[in-house]
Coordinates of C-alpha atoms in Angstrom, one line a residue:
X1 CA 24.2 94.5 -85.9
X2 CA 21.2 93.8 -83.6
X3 CA 21.4 90.2 -82.5
X4 CA 18.8 87.8 -84.0
X5 CA 16.2 86.7 -81.4
X6 CA 14.7 83.8 -83.4
X7 CA 15.8 81.3 -86.0
X8 CA 13.8 83.2 -88.6
X9 CA 15.8 86.3 -87.8
X10 CA 19.0 84.3 -88.4
X11 CA 17.7 83.2 -91.8
X12 CA 16.9 86.8 -92.6
X13 CA 20.5 87.8 -91.7
X14 CA 21.9 85.0 -93.9
X15 CA 19.7 86.1 -96.8
X16 CA 21.3 89.6 -96.9
X17 CA 24.8 88.4 -95.9
X18 CA 27.5 89.8 -98.2
X19 CA 29.5 86.6 -97.7
X20 CA 26.6 84.3 -98.6
X21 CA 28.0 83.7 -102.1
X22 CA 31.3 82.5 -100.6
X23 CA 29.7 79.6 -99.0
X24 CA 29.0 78.1 -102.4
X25 CA 32.7 78.0 -103.1
X26 CA 33.2 75.3 -100.4
X27 CA 32.4 71.6 -100.3
X28 CA 30.2 71.5 -97.1
X29 CA 27.9 68.5 -96.4
X30 CA 24.3 69.7 -96.4
X31 CA 23.4 67.9 -93.1
X32 CA 26.4 69.1 -91.1
X33 CA 27.1 72.3 -89.2
X34 CA 30.9 72.8 -89.4
X35 CA 32.3 75.0 -86.6
X36 CA 35.9 73.8 -86.6
X37 CA 37.4 75.9 -89.4
X38 CA 39.8 77.3 -86.8
X39 CA 41.4 73.8 -86.7
X40 CA 40.9 72.7 -90.3
X41 CA 39.3 74.9 -92.9
X42 CA 36.7 73.5 -95.2
X43 CA 37.6 72.3 -98.7
X44 CA 37.3 74.9 -101.5
X45 CA 35.7 73.2 -104.4
X46 CA 38.3 74.3 -106.9
X47 CA 41.1 72.6 -105.1
X48 CA 40.3 69.0 -106.1
X49 CA 40.2 69.9 -109.8
X50 CA 43.5 71.8 -109.6
X51 CA 45.2 69.0 -107.8
X52 CA 44.0 66.5 -110.4
X53 CA 45.3 68.6 -113.2
X54 CA 48.6 69.1 -111.4
X55 CA 49.0 65.4 -110.9
X56 CA 47.9 64.3 -114.4
X57 CA 49.3 67.1 -116.6
X58 CA 52.2 68.5 -114.7
X59 CA 53.6 65.7 -112.6
X60 CA 52.2 63.1 -115.1
X61 CA 53.2 64.6 -118.4
X62 CA 55.7 67.4 -117.8
X63 CA 57.5 65.4 -115.0
X64 CA 60.6 67.2 -113.7
X65 CA 60.4 70.0 -116.2
X66 CA 57.4 71.2 -114.2
X67 CA 59.8 73.0 -111.8
X68 CA 60.4 75.4 -114.6
X69 CA 57.5 75.0 -117.1
X70 CA 54.8 75.2 -114.4
X71 CA 56.6 77.4 -112.0
X72 CA 56.9 74.9 -109.1
X73 CA 60.2 76.4 -107.9
X74 CA 58.7 79.9 -107.4
X75 CA 55.5 78.8 -105.7
X76 CA 56.6 79.4 -102.1
X77 CA 57.4 83.1 -102.8
X78 CA 54.4 83.7 -105.1
X79 CA 52.1 82.2 -102.4
X80 CA 53.9 84.2 -99.8
X81 CA 53.0 87.4 -101.6
X82 CA 49.3 86.3 -101.7
X83 CA 49.3 85.7 -98.0
X84 CA 51.1 89.0 -97.4
X85 CA 48.1 90.9 -98.6
X86 CA 46.0 89.3 -95.9
X87 CA 48.4 90.1 -93.0
X88 CA 49.5 93.6 -93.9
X89 CA 52.9 92.6 -95.2
X90 CA 55.0 94.3 -97.9
X91 CA 55.8 92.5 -101.2
X92 CA 58.5 89.9 -100.8
X93 CA 58.5 89.8 -97.0
X94 CA 56.5 86.5 -96.7
X95 CA 57.4 83.0 -97.9
X96 CA 55.2 79.9 -97.7
X97 CA 57.3 77.0 -96.4
X98 CA 57.8 74.2 -93.8
X99 CA 55.6 74.2 -90.6
X100 CA 55.0 76.7 -87.9
X101 CA 57.3 74.7 -85.6
X102 CA 60.2 74.7 -88.0
X103 CA 59.7 78.4 -88.8
X104 CA 59.6 79.3 -85.1
X105 CA 62.9 77.5 -84.7
X106 CA 64.4 79.4 -87.7
X107 CA 63.2 82.8 -86.5
X108 CA 64.2 82.3 -82.9
X109 CA 67.7 81.4 -84.0
X110 CA 67.8 84.5 -86.2
X111 CA 66.5 86.8 -83.5
X112 CA 68.9 85.5 -80.8
X113 CA 71.9 86.0 -83.2
X114 CA 70.7 89.6 -83.7
X115 CA 70.7 90.2 -79.9
X116 CA 73.8 88.3 -78.8
X117 CA 74.1 90.1 -75.5
X118 CA 70.6 89.1 -74.3
X119 CA 69.5 85.7 -73.0
X120 CA 65.7 86.0 -72.3
X121 CA 63.0 84.7 -74.6
X122 CA 59.7 86.1 -73.3
X123 CA 56.4 84.3 -73.9
X124 CA 53.1 83.8 -72.1
X125 CA 51.2 80.9 -70.6
X126 CA 48.5 81.2 -73.2
X127 CA 50.9 80.5 -76.1
X128 CA 50.4 77.4 -78.2
X129 CA 52.5 74.6 -76.6
X130 CA 54.5 73.7 -79.7
X131 CA 55.9 77.3 -79.8
X132 CA 57.1 76.8 -76.2
X133 CA 58.4 73.3 -77.0
X134 CA 60.6 74.8 -79.8
X135 CA 62.0 77.4 -77.4
X136 CA 62.8 74.7 -74.8
X137 CA 64.5 72.5 -77.4
X138 CA 66.5 75.4 -78.9
X139 CA 67.6 76.5 -75.4
X140 CA 68.8 73.0 -74.5
X141 CA 70.5 72.6 -77.8
X142 CA 72.4 76.0 -77.6
X143 CA 73.3 75.6 -73.9
X144 CA 74.5 79.2 -73.5
X145 CA 72.4 80.3 -70.6
X146 CA 69.3 81.2 -72.5
X147 CA 66.1 81.3 -70.6
X148 CA 62.4 81.0 -71.4
X149 CA 60.5 83.5 -69.2
X150 CA 56.8 82.7 -69.0
X151 CA 54.2 85.2 -67.7
X152 CA 50.4 85.4 -67.7
X153 CA 49.0 87.0 -70.9
X154 CA 47.9 90.1 -69.1
X155 CA 51.4 90.7 -67.7
X156 CA 53.3 90.6 -71.0
X157 CA 53.7 94.3 -71.5
X158 CA 55.1 94.9 -68.0
X159 CA 57.5 91.9 -68.4
X160 CA 59.3 93.4 -71.4
X161 CA 62.6 94.5 -69.9
X162 CA 66.0 95.4 -71.1
X163 CA 67.3 91.8 -70.8
X164 CA 64.7 90.4 -73.2
X165 CA 66.1 89.4 -76.6
X166 CA 62.8 88.5 -78.2
X167 CA 59.1 88.1 -77.5
X168 CA 57.3 85.0 -78.9
X169 CA 53.6 85.5 -78.7
X170 CA 50.5 84.1 -80.4
X171 CA 48.3 87.0 -81.3
X172 CA 45.0 85.1 -80.7
X173 CA 45.0 82.6 -77.8
X174 CA 44.1 79.1 -79.2
X175 CA 41.9 78.3 -76.2
X176 CA 40.2 81.5 -75.0
X177 CA 40.4 83.6 -78.2
X178 CA 41.9 86.5 -76.2
X179 CA 43.5 89.0 -78.6
X180 CA 46.9 90.5 -77.9
X181 CA 47.5 94.2 -78.8
X182 CA 50.2 93.7 -81.4
X183 CA 51.0 97.3 -81.9
X184 CA 51.3 98.1 -78.2
X185 CA 53.4 95.0 -77.4
X186 CA 55.7 95.5 -80.4
X187 CA 56.2 99.2 -79.5
X188 CA 57.1 98.3 -76.0
X189 CA 59.5 95.6 -77.1
X190 CA 61.3 97.9 -79.5
X191 CA 61.5 100.6 -76.8
X192 CA 63.3 98.0 -74.7
X193 CA 65.5 96.9 -77.6
X194 CA 63.9 93.6 -78.0
X195 CA 62.7 91.9 -81.2
X196 CA 59.2 90.3 -81.8
X197 CA 58.0 87.1 -83.3
X198 CA 54.2 86.9 -83.8
X199 CA 52.4 83.6 -84.3
X200 CA 49.4 84.3 -86.5
X201 CA 47.9 80.8 -86.5
X202 CA 44.5 81.9 -85.2
X203 CA 44.7 85.4 -86.8
X204 CA 45.4 85.0 -90.6
X205 CA 42.1 84.8 -92.4
X206 CA 40.2 85.5 -89.2
X207 CA 40.8 89.2 -88.7
X208 CA 42.6 92.2 -90.2
X209 CA 46.4 92.2 -89.5
X210 CA 48.8 95.0 -90.3
X211 CA 52.4 93.7 -89.7
X212 CA 54.0 96.8 -91.3
X213 CA 51.9 99.3 -89.4
X214 CA 52.7 97.6 -86.2
X215 CA 56.4 97.4 -87.0
X216 CA 56.5 93.6 -86.3
X217 CA 59.9 92.1 -86.9
X218 CA 59.0 88.5 -87.6
X219 CA 55.9 86.4 -87.9
X220 CA 54.8 82.8 -88.5
X221 CA 51.5 81.3 -89.3
X222 CA 49.7 78.3 -90.7
X223 CA 47.3 78.0 -93.7
X224 CA 45.2 75.0 -92.9
X225 CA 42.9 76.8 -90.6
X226 CA 41.0 80.0 -91.8
X227 CA 43.0 80.0 -95.1
X228 CA 41.6 76.6 -96.0
X229 CA 44.9 75.2 -97.4
X230 CA 44.2 71.6 -96.4
X231 CA 45.6 69.2 -93.8
X232 CA 49.3 69.7 -93.4
X233 CA 49.3 72.7 -95.7
X234 CA 52.5 74.7 -95.7
X235 CA 53.1 77.3 -93.1
X236 CA 54.4 80.8 -93.8
X237 CA 56.9 83.2 -92.2
X238 CA 57.4 86.9 -92.4
X239 CA 60.6 89.0 -92.1
X240 CA 60.5 92.7 -92.1
X241 CA 62.2 94.1 -95.2
X242 CA 65.0 95.9 -93.4
X243 CA 65.9 92.8 -91.4
X244 CA 66.0 90.3 -94.2
X245 CA 69.7 90.4 -95.1
X246 CA 70.7 90.3 -91.4
X247 CA 68.4 87.4 -90.8
X248 CA 70.7 84.3 -90.9
X249 CA 68.5 81.2 -90.7
X250 CA 70.1 78.4 -88.5
X251 CA 68.6 75.9 -91.0
X252 CA 70.7 76.7 -94.1
X253 CA 69.2 74.4 -96.6
X254 CA 69.8 74.4 -100.3
X255 CA 66.6 76.3 -101.2
X256 CA 67.9 79.2 -99.2
X257 CA 71.2 79.2 -101.1
X258 CA 72.0 82.1 -103.4
X259 CA 72.6 79.7 -106.3
X260 CA 71.0 76.4 -105.3
X261 CA 71.8 74.7 -108.6
X262 CA 75.4 75.8 -108.6
X263 CA 75.8 73.0 -106.0
X264 CA 78.5 74.9 -104.1
X265 CA 80.1 73.0 -101.2
X266 CA 79.8 76.1 -99.0
X267 CA 76.5 77.8 -98.1
X268 CA 75.9 81.4 -99.3
X269 CA 72.5 82.8 -98.3
X270 CA 70.2 84.1 -100.9
X271 CA 69.1 87.7 -100.7
X272 CA 65.8 88.7 -99.1
X273 CA 63.1 86.4 -98.0
X274 CA 64.3 83.5 -100.1
X275 CA 67.0 82.8 -97.6
X276 CA 64.4 81.6 -95.1
X277 CA 63.6 78.6 -97.3
X278 CA 65.2 75.4 -96.3
X279 CA 64.6 72.1 -98.2
X280 CA 62.5 71.1 -101.1
X281 CA 58.9 72.0 -100.5
X282 CA 55.7 69.8 -100.8
X283 CA 54.5 71.0 -104.2
X284 CA 51.1 69.2 -104.2
X285 CA 50.3 70.9 -100.9
X286 CA 51.6 74.2 -102.3
X287 CA 49.3 73.9 -105.3
X288 CA 46.3 73.1 -103.1
X289 CA 47.1 76.2 -101.0
X290 CA 47.6 78.4 -104.0
X291 CA 44.1 77.4 -105.3
X292 CA 42.5 77.9 -101.9
X293 CA 43.8 81.4 -101.7
X294 CA 41.8 82.3 -104.9
X295 CA 38.8 82.5 -102.6
X296 CA 40.5 85.4 -100.7
X297 CA 41.3 87.6 -103.7
X298 CA 38.5 90.1 -103.2
X299 CA 37.5 89.6 -99.5
X300 CA 37.0 92.8 -97.5
X301 CA 38.8 91.9 -94.2
X302 CA 37.0 94.7 -92.3
X303 CA 33.6 93.3 -93.3
X304 CA 34.9 89.8 -92.5
X305 CA 35.8 91.0 -89.0
X306 CA 32.4 92.5 -88.4
X307 CA 30.6 89.3 -89.4
X308 CA 33.0 87.3 -87.1
X309 CA 32.1 89.5 -84.2
X310 CA 28.4 89.3 -84.9
X311 CA 28.6 85.5 -85.1
X312 CA 30.6 85.3 -81.9
X313 CA 28.1 87.6 -80.0
X314 CA 25.2 85.5 -81.2
X315 CA 26.8 82.2 -80.1
X316 CA 27.8 83.6 -76.7
X317 CA 24.3 85.0 -76.1
X318 CA 22.6 81.7 -77.1
X319 CA 24.8 79.4 -75.2
X320 CA 24.7 81.5 -72.1
X321 CA 20.9 81.7 -72.3
X322 CA 20.4 78.0 -72.9
X323 CA 23.3 76.2 -71.2
X324 CA 24.6 78.2 -68.3
X325 CA 22.4 76.2 -65.8
X326 CA 24.6 73.2 -66.7
X327 CA 27.8 75.0 -65.6
X328 CA 28.8 76.2 -69.1
X329 CA 30.7 79.5 -68.9
X330 CA 32.4 81.7 -71.5
X331 CA 36.2 81.5 -71.7
X332 CA 38.1 84.6 -72.5
X333 CA 37.0 88.3 -72.9
X334 CA 33.4 89.3 -73.4
X335 CA 34.4 92.4 -75.4
X336 CA 34.3 91.4 -79.1
X337 CA 37.1 93.8 -80.0
X338 CA 39.4 91.7 -77.7
X339 CA 38.6 88.4 -79.3
X340 CA 39.6 86.4 -82.3
X341 CA 37.1 84.4 -84.4
X342 CA 36.5 81.3 -82.2
X343 CA 34.5 81.0 -79.0
X344 CA 35.3 78.6 -76.2
X345 CA 33.3 77.6 -73.1
X346 CA 34.2 75.9 -69.9
X347 CA 32.0 72.8 -69.8
X348 CA 31.8 70.0 -67.2
X349 CA 32.4 66.7 -69.1
X350 CA 33.4 68.9 -72.1
X351 CA 35.0 66.1 -74.1
X352 CA 32.0 63.8 -73.9
X353 CA 29.7 66.7 -74.6
X354 CA 31.6 67.6 -77.7
X355 CA 31.6 64.0 -79.0
X356 CA 27.8 63.8 -78.5
X357 CA 27.5 67.1 -80.3
X358 CA 29.6 65.9 -83.2
X359 CA 27.4 62.8 -83.4
X360 CA 24.4 65.2 -83.6
X361 CA 25.8 66.9 -86.7
X362 CA 27.7 69.9 -85.2
X363 CA 31.5 69.7 -85.4
X364 CA 33.5 71.7 -82.9
X365 CA 36.4 70.5 -80.8
X366 CA 37.7 70.1 -77.3
X367 CA 40.7 71.7 -75.6
X368 CA 42.0 70.4 -72.2
X369 CA 41.2 70.6 -69.5
X370 CA 37.5 71.5 -69.9
X371 CA 36.9 73.7 -73.0
X372 CA 34.5 73.1 -75.9
X373 CA 35.5 75.3 -78.8
X374 CA 33.7 76.6 -81.9
X375 CA 35.4 78.2 -84.9
X376 CA 33.4 80.9 -86.6
X377 CA 34.6 81.2 -90.2
X378 CA 32.7 84.1 -91.8
X379 CA 33.3 82.9 -95.4
X380 CA 31.0 80.0 -94.9
X381 CA 29.5 80.0 -91.4
X382 CA 25.8 81.2 -91.3
X383 CA 23.9 82.8 -88.5
X384 CA 21.4 79.9 -88.6
X385 CA 24.3 77.5 -88.1
X386 CA 25.2 79.2 -84.9
X387 CA 21.5 79.3 -83.7
X388 CA 21.1 75.6 -84.4
X389 CA 24.4 74.6 -82.9
X390 CA 23.5 76.3 -79.6
X391 CA 20.1 74.6 -79.6
X392 CA 21.5 71.2 -80.1
X393 CA 24.2 71.7 -77.4
X394 CA 21.4 72.7 -75.0
X395 CA 19.4 69.5 -75.9
X396 CA 22.5 67.3 -75.3
X397 CA 23.0 68.9 -71.9
X398 CA 19.4 68.9 -70.9
X399 CA 18.9 65.2 -71.8
X400 CA 22.4 64.1 -70.7
X401 CA 23.1 62.6 -74.1
X402 CA 26.8 62.9 -73.5
X403 CA 26.7 60.3 -70.7
X404 CA 27.5 57.3 -72.8
X405 CA 30.6 55.1 -72.8
X406 CA 31.4 55.9 -76.4
X407 CA 31.5 59.6 -75.8
X408 CA 33.5 59.4 -72.6
X409 CA 36.3 57.3 -74.1
X410 CA 38.9 59.9 -75.4
X411 CA 40.2 59.6 -78.9
X412 CA 43.8 60.4 -80.0
X413 CA 42.8 63.7 -81.6
X414 CA 40.4 65.9 -79.6

């Protein structure tokens, strides 16, 4: 697409946008530009009604019989299959459950048991910190000489050696949006005899993924970002079909038991992906996520990717044109094919600048030490939103609107 050069051009692009009708499915305040769907997706309008019905009719009237009558018990696997279509996973290889952190712990324990002769867990310095924290906690807990080996993102392929048990990498860097080559890294890992765990937190719903084509062993992801499942929505995990009955989760909860309602005193793992479940899941959150996924039923992920790249290119061009004189500089690759669907900029006084921008009706976020970040969610982000956001950012910088005590005082959540 030729980049718009005026606000009128942006409006013309929005008028012919194939995704224009999707925006109407979301509850978006008319006076707000929301560019933080990479942290929390917008509310699909249908979710509130579905939750109300579930509370009043299912929980309220059917009570505990809802586990059977309304299919509550099967929701994690049904939702898993819906997510599977969006990440290139075969049927019954994905389950929605728990959080990314818990799922990372489970899959790390599984992978290490499958490679007992190896002690190295390889990750990179761009990984989301909670993934690294889970590795550190597991290593300390096991106490068997395991080691977390951290390298720069650009050095991952060369660092995959014969002593590596498993790689744990986030496909899209949460700060810079740099995109790892999943196929190349997975191929190198398998050649070295290592397993792979991919974190898809900033990938699922943002770009096409093909776990089966890449040969990935394991994956985790969240659903409250691009998939719009709501705050604290269930995470998901993927286990390749041929590994499922070897994959013994270290968290052997009753939902992963072969016969949970037999109430055996000894654990017997269920077959397939069901064994990756642990405890009772949060059904109201599952219901919200299930409804949110309705939006995705007919989405063309290749077209979604093209719009994401066009939005990113426009934002980068406008911010660099209007704001570079204030020291604002792009973080991450310039090549759109090497990026995810958010854009970050290094920005002096970035936290205060973002707070002033939010007060001016443009919601993005801040990531330490100096990045202002904008999530571009093609289902509901318009080209005119990007144009206006860049213009307001420039005005805040030009007029030093950020230099006020209330914007400089940092809040708990950035």
